[in-house]
């Protein structure tokens, strides 16, 4: 009995996967310009590797990008202090 119940539960969980290429076929509203949420690590990584924030995103996504920096990221950069002053200035 237990094996039969397990088989029924497993049969209910089966979901057919759709190909990833169909994603934009159903979501036609997605397209450039992309709004990219930028976090603290992203800003620090771009400074450390001397990559311009907007130019790096544009090169990666091959489309126009608009960086979006949340208030929580600004607060985190302010809290980190003088060590991350350049990152804070870049984010503003």
Tab-separated table of N, CA, C and O in Angstrom:
chain	number	residue	atom	x	y	z
A	1	UNK	N	0.819	-1.192	0.000
A	1	UNK	CA	0.000	0.000	0.000
A	1	UNK	C	0.867	1.262	0.000
A	1	UNK	O	0.559	2.209	-0.701
A	2	UNK	N	1.903	1.272	0.798
A	2	UNK	CA	2.747	2.458	0.914
A	2	UNK	C	3.439	2.787	-0.404
A	2	UNK	O	3.569	3.943	-0.783
A	3	UNK	N	3.867	1.747	-1.111
A	3	UNK	CA	4.525	1.973	-2.397
A	3	UNK	C	3.558	2.582	-3.408
A	3	UNK	O	3.925	3.454	-4.196
A	4	UNK	N	2.317	2.106	-3.392
A	4	UNK	CA	1.317	2.641	-4.310
A	4	UNK	C	1.022	4.117	-4.011
A	4	UNK	O	0.868	4.929	-4.926
A	5	UNK	N	0.969	4.465	-2.721
A	5	UNK	CA	0.717	5.854	-2.337
A	5	UNK	C	1.873	6.751	-2.771
A	5	UNK	O	1.668	7.866	-3.236
A	6	UNK	N	3.101	6.273	-2.624
A	6	UNK	CA	4.268	7.041	-3.048
A	6	UNK	C	4.249	7.273	-4.551
A	6	UNK	O	4.580	8.349	-5.038
A	7	UNK	N	3.872	6.248	-5.309
A	7	UNK	CA	3.805	6.388	-6.764
A	7	UNK	C	2.758	7.416	-7.165
A	7	UNK	O	2.963	8.202	-8.087
A	8	UNK	N	1.624	7.438	-6.460
A	8	UNK	CA	0.587	8.422	-6.767
A	8	UNK	C	1.071	9.834	-6.483
A	8	UNK	O	0.821	10.752	-7.246
A	9	UNK	N	1.790	10.021	-5.374
A	9	UNK	CA	2.315	11.336	-5.036
A	9	UNK	C	3.349	11.793	-6.058
A	9	UNK	O	3.387	12.949	-6.443
A	10	UNK	N	4.191	10.878	-6.503
A	10	UNK	CA	5.208	11.225	-7.487
A	10	UNK	C	4.566	11.558	-8.833
A	10	UNK	O	5.037	12.432	-9.542
A	11	UNK	N	3.503	10.887	-9.183
A	11	UNK	CA	2.823	11.162	-10.439
A	11	UNK	C	2.204	12.559	-10.410
A	11	UNK	O	2.174	13.257	-11.415
A	12	UNK	N	1.728	13.005	-9.261
A	12	UNK	CA	1.136	14.333	-9.146
A	12	UNK	C	2.187	15.423	-9.286
A	12	UNK	O	1.886	16.519	-9.716
A	13	UNK	N	3.418	15.152	-8.932
A	13	UNK	CA	4.479	16.154	-8.968
A	13	UNK	C	5.055	16.375	-10.364
A	13	UNK	O	5.769	17.332	-10.582
A	14	UNK	N	4.776	15.512	-11.289
A	14	UNK	CA	5.369	15.608	-12.622
A	14	UNK	C	4.828	16.834	-13.359
A	14	UNK	O	3.623	16.988	-13.528
A	15	UNK	N	5.741	17.704	-13.779
A	15	UNK	CA	5.373	18.902	-14.536
A	15	UNK	C	6.234	18.938	-15.794
A	15	UNK	O	7.453	18.842	-15.728
A	16	UNK	N	5.580	19.082	-16.939
A	16	UNK	CA	6.327	19.170	-18.193
A	16	UNK	C	7.079	20.492	-18.248
A	16	UNK	O	6.520	21.546	-17.962
A	17	UNK	N	8.347	20.427	-18.630
A	17	UNK	CA	9.144	21.638	-18.742
A	17	UNK	C	8.998	22.217	-20.143
A	17	UNK	O	9.004	21.493	-21.127
A	18	UNK	N	8.873	23.527	-20.185
A	18	UNK	CA	8.808	24.205	-21.470
A	18	UNK	C	10.203	24.680	-21.831
A	18	UNK	O	10.999	25.011	-20.952
A	19	UNK	N	10.528	24.720	-23.096
A	19	UNK	CA	11.865	25.165	-23.494
A	19	UNK	C	12.096	26.632	-23.140
A	19	UNK	O	11.173	27.449	-23.182
A	20	UNK	N	13.324	26.958	-22.789
A	20	UNK	CA	13.674	28.324	-22.397
A	20	UNK	C	13.536	29.294	-23.566
A	20	UNK	O	13.346	30.492	-23.364
A	21	UNK	N	13.622	28.789	-24.777
A	21	UNK	CA	13.501	29.662	-25.941
A	21	UNK	C	12.088	30.241	-26.079
A	21	UNK	O	11.889	31.231	-26.765
A	22	UNK	N	11.125	29.643	-25.408
A	22	UNK	CA	9.748	30.120	-25.482
A	22	UNK	C	9.473	31.252	-24.500
A	22	UNK	O	8.389	31.812	-24.482
A	23	UNK	N	10.452	31.607	-23.670
A	23	UNK	CA	10.228	32.603	-22.624
A	23	UNK	C	9.794	33.945	-23.193
A	23	UNK	O	8.807	34.527	-22.762
A	24	UNK	N	10.508	34.461	-24.184
A	24	UNK	CA	10.184	35.755	-24.755
A	24	UNK	C	8.961	35.682	-25.673
A	24	UNK	O	8.387	36.707	-26.014
A	25	UNK	N	8.566	34.475	-26.078
A	25	UNK	CA	7.364	34.349	-26.892
A	25	UNK	C	6.121	34.706	-26.080
A	25	UNK	O	5.153	35.231	-26.613
A	26	UNK	N	6.163	34.431	-24.771
A	26	UNK	CA	5.014	34.717	-23.921
A	26	UNK	C	5.154	36.054	-23.199
A	26	UNK	O	4.166	36.663	-22.839
A	27	UNK	N	6.370	36.508	-22.962
A	27	UNK	CA	6.618	37.773	-22.274
A	27	UNK	C	7.173	38.795	-23.256
A	27	UNK	O	8.346	39.126	-23.230
A	28	UNK	N	6.310	39.291	-24.097
A	28	UNK	CA	6.761	40.214	-25.134
A	28	UNK	C	7.089	41.590	-24.575
A	28	UNK	O	7.726	42.390	-25.239
A	29	UNK	N	6.664	41.871	-23.344
A	29	UNK	CA	6.934	43.165	-22.741
A	29	UNK	C	8.375	43.298	-22.262
A	29	UNK	O	8.817	44.396	-21.935
A	30	UNK	N	9.105	42.200	-22.201
A	30	UNK	CA	10.491	42.255	-21.754
A	30	UNK	C	11.389	42.640	-22.914
A	30	UNK	O	11.390	42.006	-23.959
A	31	UNK	N	12.147	43.678	-22.706
A	31	UNK	CA	13.061	44.120	-23.749
A	31	UNK	C	13.783	45.369	-23.298
A	31	UNK	O	13.534	45.900	-22.221
A	32	UNK	N	14.689	45.834	-24.123
A	32	UNK	CA	15.456	47.021	-23.760
A	32	UNK	C	14.548	48.238	-23.623
A	32	UNK	O	13.530	48.303	-24.307
A	33	UNK	N	14.872	49.198	-22.822
A	33	UNK	CA	16.011	49.256	-21.905
A	33	UNK	C	15.754	48.410	-20.663
A	33	UNK	O	14.666	48.432	-20.097
A	34	UNK	N	16.752	47.654	-20.255
A	34	UNK	CA	16.638	46.800	-19.082
A	34	UNK	C	16.923	47.608	-17.825
A	34	UNK	O	17.887	48.363	-17.767
A	35	UNK	N	16.106	47.448	-16.813
A	35	UNK	CA	16.325	48.071	-15.507
A	35	UNK	C	17.017	47.033	-14.630
A	35	UNK	O	16.422	46.018	-14.289
A	36	UNK	N	18.273	47.295	-14.284
A	36	UNK	CA	19.095	46.339	-13.550
A	36	UNK	C	19.226	46.814	-12.114
A	36	UNK	O	19.681	47.929	-11.855
A	37	UNK	N	18.832	45.953	-11.169
A	37	UNK	CA	18.986	46.273	-9.751
A	37	UNK	C	20.432	46.015	-9.365
A	37	UNK	O	20.943	44.909	-9.534
A	38	UNK	N	21.082	47.047	-8.857
A	38	UNK	CA	22.505	46.983	-8.516
A	38	UNK	C	22.634	46.882	-7.001
A	38	UNK	O	22.014	47.660	-6.269
A	39	UNK	N	23.428	45.927	-6.524
A	39	UNK	CA	23.647	45.802	-5.094
A	39	UNK	C	25.059	46.256	-4.730
A	39	UNK	O	25.845	46.639	-5.597
A	40	UNK	N	25.370	46.219	-3.455
A	40	UNK	CA	26.650	46.710	-2.952
A	40	UNK	C	27.826	45.930	-3.531
A	40	UNK	O	28.841	46.523	-3.919
A	41	UNK	N	27.695	44.628	-3.600
A	41	UNK	CA	28.784	43.799	-4.132
A	41	UNK	C	29.058	44.110	-5.601
A	41	UNK	O	30.207	44.098	-6.039
A	42	UNK	N	28.011	44.374	-6.358
A	42	UNK	CA	28.163	44.704	-7.774
A	42	UNK	C	28.952	46.001	-7.933
A	42	UNK	O	29.852	46.097	-8.768
A	43	UNK	N	28.634	46.994	-7.118
A	43	UNK	CA	29.338	48.275	-7.184
A	43	UNK	C	30.803	48.105	-6.788
A	43	UNK	O	31.710	48.590	-7.469
A	44	UNK	N	31.041	47.391	-5.685
A	44	UNK	CA	32.421	47.175	-5.220
A	44	UNK	C	33.237	46.374	-6.226
A	44	UNK	O	34.418	46.658	-6.444
A	45	UNK	N	32.629	45.379	-6.867
A	45	UNK	CA	33.325	44.578	-7.870
A	45	UNK	C	33.704	45.435	-9.078
A	45	UNK	O	34.816	45.307	-9.607
A	46	UNK	N	32.788	46.315	-9.494
A	46	UNK	CA	33.083	47.157	-10.662
A	46	UNK	C	34.205	48.149	-10.348
A	46	UNK	O	35.023	48.447	-11.213
A	47	UNK	N	34.253	48.646	-9.118
A	47	UNK	CA	35.334	49.560	-8.736
A	47	UNK	C	36.658	48.808	-8.661
A	47	UNK	O	37.684	49.277	-9.166
A	48	UNK	N	36.623	47.632	-8.056
A	48	UNK	CA	37.847	46.848	-7.881
A	48	UNK	C	38.463	46.460	-9.224
A	48	UNK	O	39.676	46.463	-9.392
A	49	UNK	N	37.632	46.145	-10.203
A	49	UNK	CA	38.124	45.722	-11.513
A	49	UNK	C	38.137	46.857	-12.539
A	49	UNK	O	38.340	46.613	-13.734
A	50	UNK	N	37.892	48.080	-12.074
A	50	UNK	CA	37.937	49.289	-12.915
A	50	UNK	C	37.024	49.172	-14.141
A	50	UNK	O	37.420	49.425	-15.276
A	51	UNK	N	35.799	48.754	-13.880
A	51	UNK	CA	34.794	48.624	-14.935
A	51	UNK	C	33.747	49.706	-14.716
A	51	UNK	O	33.237	49.865	-13.610
A	52	UNK	N	33.434	50.447	-15.761
A	52	UNK	CA	32.360	51.427	-15.670
A	52	UNK	C	31.043	50.681	-15.505
A	52	UNK	O	30.768	49.706	-16.217
A	53	UNK	N	30.226	51.135	-14.562
A	53	UNK	CA	29.010	50.418	-14.194
A	53	UNK	C	28.058	50.255	-15.376
A	53	UNK	O	27.671	49.139	-15.734
A	54	UNK	N	27.706	51.352	-16.009
A	54	UNK	CA	26.723	51.311	-17.102
A	54	UNK	C	27.316	50.657	-18.347
A	54	UNK	O	26.663	49.845	-19.007
A	55	UNK	N	28.572	50.974	-18.655
A	55	UNK	CA	29.210	50.393	-19.838
A	55	UNK	C	29.363	48.876	-19.704
A	55	UNK	O	29.143	48.131	-20.657
A	56	UNK	N	29.688	48.412	-18.489
A	56	UNK	CA	29.810	46.969	-18.250
A	56	UNK	C	28.491	46.242	-18.422
A	56	UNK	O	28.435	45.159	-19.008
A	57	UNK	N	27.412	46.845	-17.918
A	57	UNK	CA	26.095	46.224	-18.087
A	57	UNK	C	25.682	46.209	-19.548
A	57	UNK	O	25.124	45.231	-20.037
A	58	UNK	N	25.952	47.300	-20.249
A	58	UNK	CA	25.592	47.385	-21.668
A	58	UNK	C	26.355	46.354	-22.488
A	58	UNK	O	25.782	45.701	-23.364
A	59	UNK	N	27.639	46.184	-22.183
A	59	UNK	CA	28.440	45.187	-22.900
A	59	UNK	C	27.959	43.773	-22.602
A	59	UNK	O	27.962	42.907	-23.476
A	60	UNK	N	27.533	43.535	-21.386
A	60	UNK	CA	27.100	42.196	-20.993
A	60	UNK	C	25.745	41.829	-21.607
A	60	UNK	O	25.569	40.734	-22.129
A	61	UNK	N	24.796	42.740	-21.538
A	61	UNK	CA	23.443	42.445	-22.012
A	61	UNK	C	23.202	42.837	-23.471
A	61	UNK	O	22.150	42.527	-24.022
A	62	UNK	N	24.168	43.531	-24.057
A	62	UNK	CA	24.067	43.967	-25.449
A	62	UNK	C	22.805	44.772	-25.717
A	62	UNK	O	22.149	44.636	-26.754
A	63	UNK	N	22.446	45.617	-24.747
A	63	UNK	CA	21.292	46.494	-24.893
A	63	UNK	C	21.436	47.639	-23.899
A	63	UNK	O	22.299	47.597	-23.021
A	64	UNK	N	20.590	48.643	-24.054
A	64	UNK	CA	20.635	49.780	-23.136
A	64	UNK	C	20.189	49.325	-21.751
A	64	UNK	O	19.212	48.588	-21.620
A	65	UNK	N	20.923	49.765	-20.717
A	65	UNK	CA	20.622	49.382	-19.342
A	65	UNK	C	20.461	50.623	-18.481
A	65	UNK	O	21.184	51.597	-18.641
A	66	UNK	N	19.526	50.545	-17.557
A	66	UNK	CA	19.317	51.611	-16.591
A	66	UNK	C	19.596	51.025	-15.207
A	66	UNK	O	18.850	50.160	-14.737
A	67	UNK	N	20.681	51.452	-14.547
A	67	UNK	CA	20.957	50.909	-13.210
A	67	UNK	C	19.969	51.447	-12.185
A	67	UNK	O	19.659	52.637	-12.169
A	68	UNK	N	19.455	50.556	-11.350
A	68	UNK	CA	18.521	50.921	-10.292
A	68	UNK	C	19.194	50.593	-8.962
A	68	UNK	O	19.519	49.442	-8.692
A	69	UNK	N	19.427	51.637	-8.156
A	69	UNK	CA	20.074	51.448	-6.865
A	69	UNK	C	19.034	51.711	-5.788
A	69	UNK	O	18.495	52.815	-5.674
A	70	UNK	N	18.750	50.697	-4.985
A	70	UNK	CA	17.712	50.786	-3.975
A	70	UNK	C	18.194	51.579	-2.761
A	70	UNK	O	19.398	51.738	-2.537
A	71	UNK	N	17.236	52.047	-1.972
A	71	UNK	CA	17.562	52.796	-0.761
A	71	UNK	C	18.338	51.945	0.232
A	71	UNK	O	19.206	52.443	0.949
A	72	UNK	N	18.030	50.654	0.272
A	72	UNK	CA	18.738	49.764	1.196
A	72	UNK	C	20.218	49.641	0.827
A	72	UNK	O	21.080	49.530	1.702
A	73	UNK	N	20.521	49.674	-0.458
A	73	UNK	CA	21.917	49.618	-0.905
A	73	UNK	C	22.634	50.905	-0.508
A	73	UNK	O	23.776	50.867	-0.022
A	74	UNK	N	21.971	52.041	-0.673
A	74	UNK	CA	22.569	53.313	-0.272
A	74	UNK	C	22.829	53.338	1.228
A	74	UNK	O	23.888	53.779	1.674
A	75	UNK	N	21.880	52.828	2.005
A	75	UNK	CA	22.051	52.786	3.458
A	75	UNK	C	23.200	51.865	3.842
A	75	UNK	O	23.976	52.172	4.754
A	76	UNK	N	23.330	50.744	3.143
A	76	UNK	CA	24.420	49.812	3.433
A	76	UNK	C	25.772	50.443	3.112
A	76	UNK	O	26.727	50.290	3.875
A	77	UNK	N	25.861	51.166	2.010
A	77	UNK	CA	27.115	51.830	1.652
A	77	UNK	C	27.469	52.922	2.664
A	77	UNK	O	28.637	53.106	3.008
A	78	UNK	N	26.469	53.642	3.144
A	78	UNK	CA	26.720	54.665	4.159
A	78	UNK	C	27.180	54.043	5.467
A	78	UNK	O	28.040	54.572	6.158
A	79	UNK	N	26.624	52.889	5.787
A	79	UNK	CA	26.968	52.207	7.028
A	79	UNK	C	28.385	51.631	6.983
A	79	UNK	O	29.052	51.513	8.013
A	80	UNK	N	28.873	51.282	5.794
A	80	UNK	CA	30.210	50.692	5.669
A	80	UNK	C	31.324	51.700	5.965
A	80	UNK	O	32.453	51.306	6.223
A	81	UNK	N	31.021	52.966	5.880
A	81	UNK	CA	31.967	53.985	6.317
A	81	UNK	C	32.911	54.477	5.236
A	81	UNK	O	32.641	54.393	4.037
A	82	UNK	N	34.063	54.995	5.703
A	82	UNK	CA	34.992	55.689	4.809
A	82	UNK	C	35.660	54.762	3.803
A	82	UNK	O	36.093	55.216	2.750
A	83	UNK	N	35.753	53.492	4.138
A	83	UNK	CA	36.415	52.540	3.231
A	83	UNK	C	35.679	52.452	1.883
A	83	UNK	O	36.286	52.265	0.835
A	84	UNK	N	34.369	52.613	1.927
A	84	UNK	CA	33.555	52.477	0.718
A	84	UNK	C	32.993	53.829	0.268
A	84	UNK	O	31.925	53.895	-0.334
A	85	UNK	N	33.704	54.898	0.546
A	85	UNK	CA	33.248	56.232	0.176
A	85	UNK	C	33.154	56.395	-1.336
A	85	UNK	O	32.234	57.019	-1.854
A	86	UNK	N	34.108	55.823	-2.055
A	86	UNK	CA	34.086	55.908	-3.517
A	86	UNK	C	32.857	55.199	-4.091
A	86	UNK	O	32.216	55.709	-5.016
A	87	UNK	N	32.531	54.052	-3.537
A	87	UNK	CA	31.339	53.314	-3.996
A	87	UNK	C	30.072	54.129	-3.725
A	87	UNK	O	29.170	54.167	-4.559
A	88	UNK	N	30.021	54.803	-2.585
A	88	UNK	CA	28.865	55.629	-2.267
A	88	UNK	C	28.761	56.801	-3.236
A	88	UNK	O	27.664	57.126	-3.712
A	89	UNK	N	29.871	57.418	-3.539
A	89	UNK	CA	29.869	58.546	-4.472
A	89	UNK	C	29.443	58.083	-5.870
A	89	UNK	O	28.706	58.779	-6.569
A	90	UNK	N	29.902	56.922	-6.280
A	90	UNK	CA	29.531	56.375	-7.586
A	90	UNK	C	28.029	56.054	-7.629
A	90	UNK	O	27.369	56.288	-8.645
A	91	UNK	N	27.506	55.541	-6.531
A	91	UNK	CA	26.082	55.171	-6.492
A	91	UNK	C	25.183	56.394	-6.546
A	91	UNK	O	24.101	56.352	-7.128
A	92	UNK	N	25.620	57.494	-5.934
A	92	UNK	CA	24.802	58.719	-5.959
A	92	UNK	C	24.808	59.322	-7.346
A	92	UNK	O	23.882	59.813	-7.854
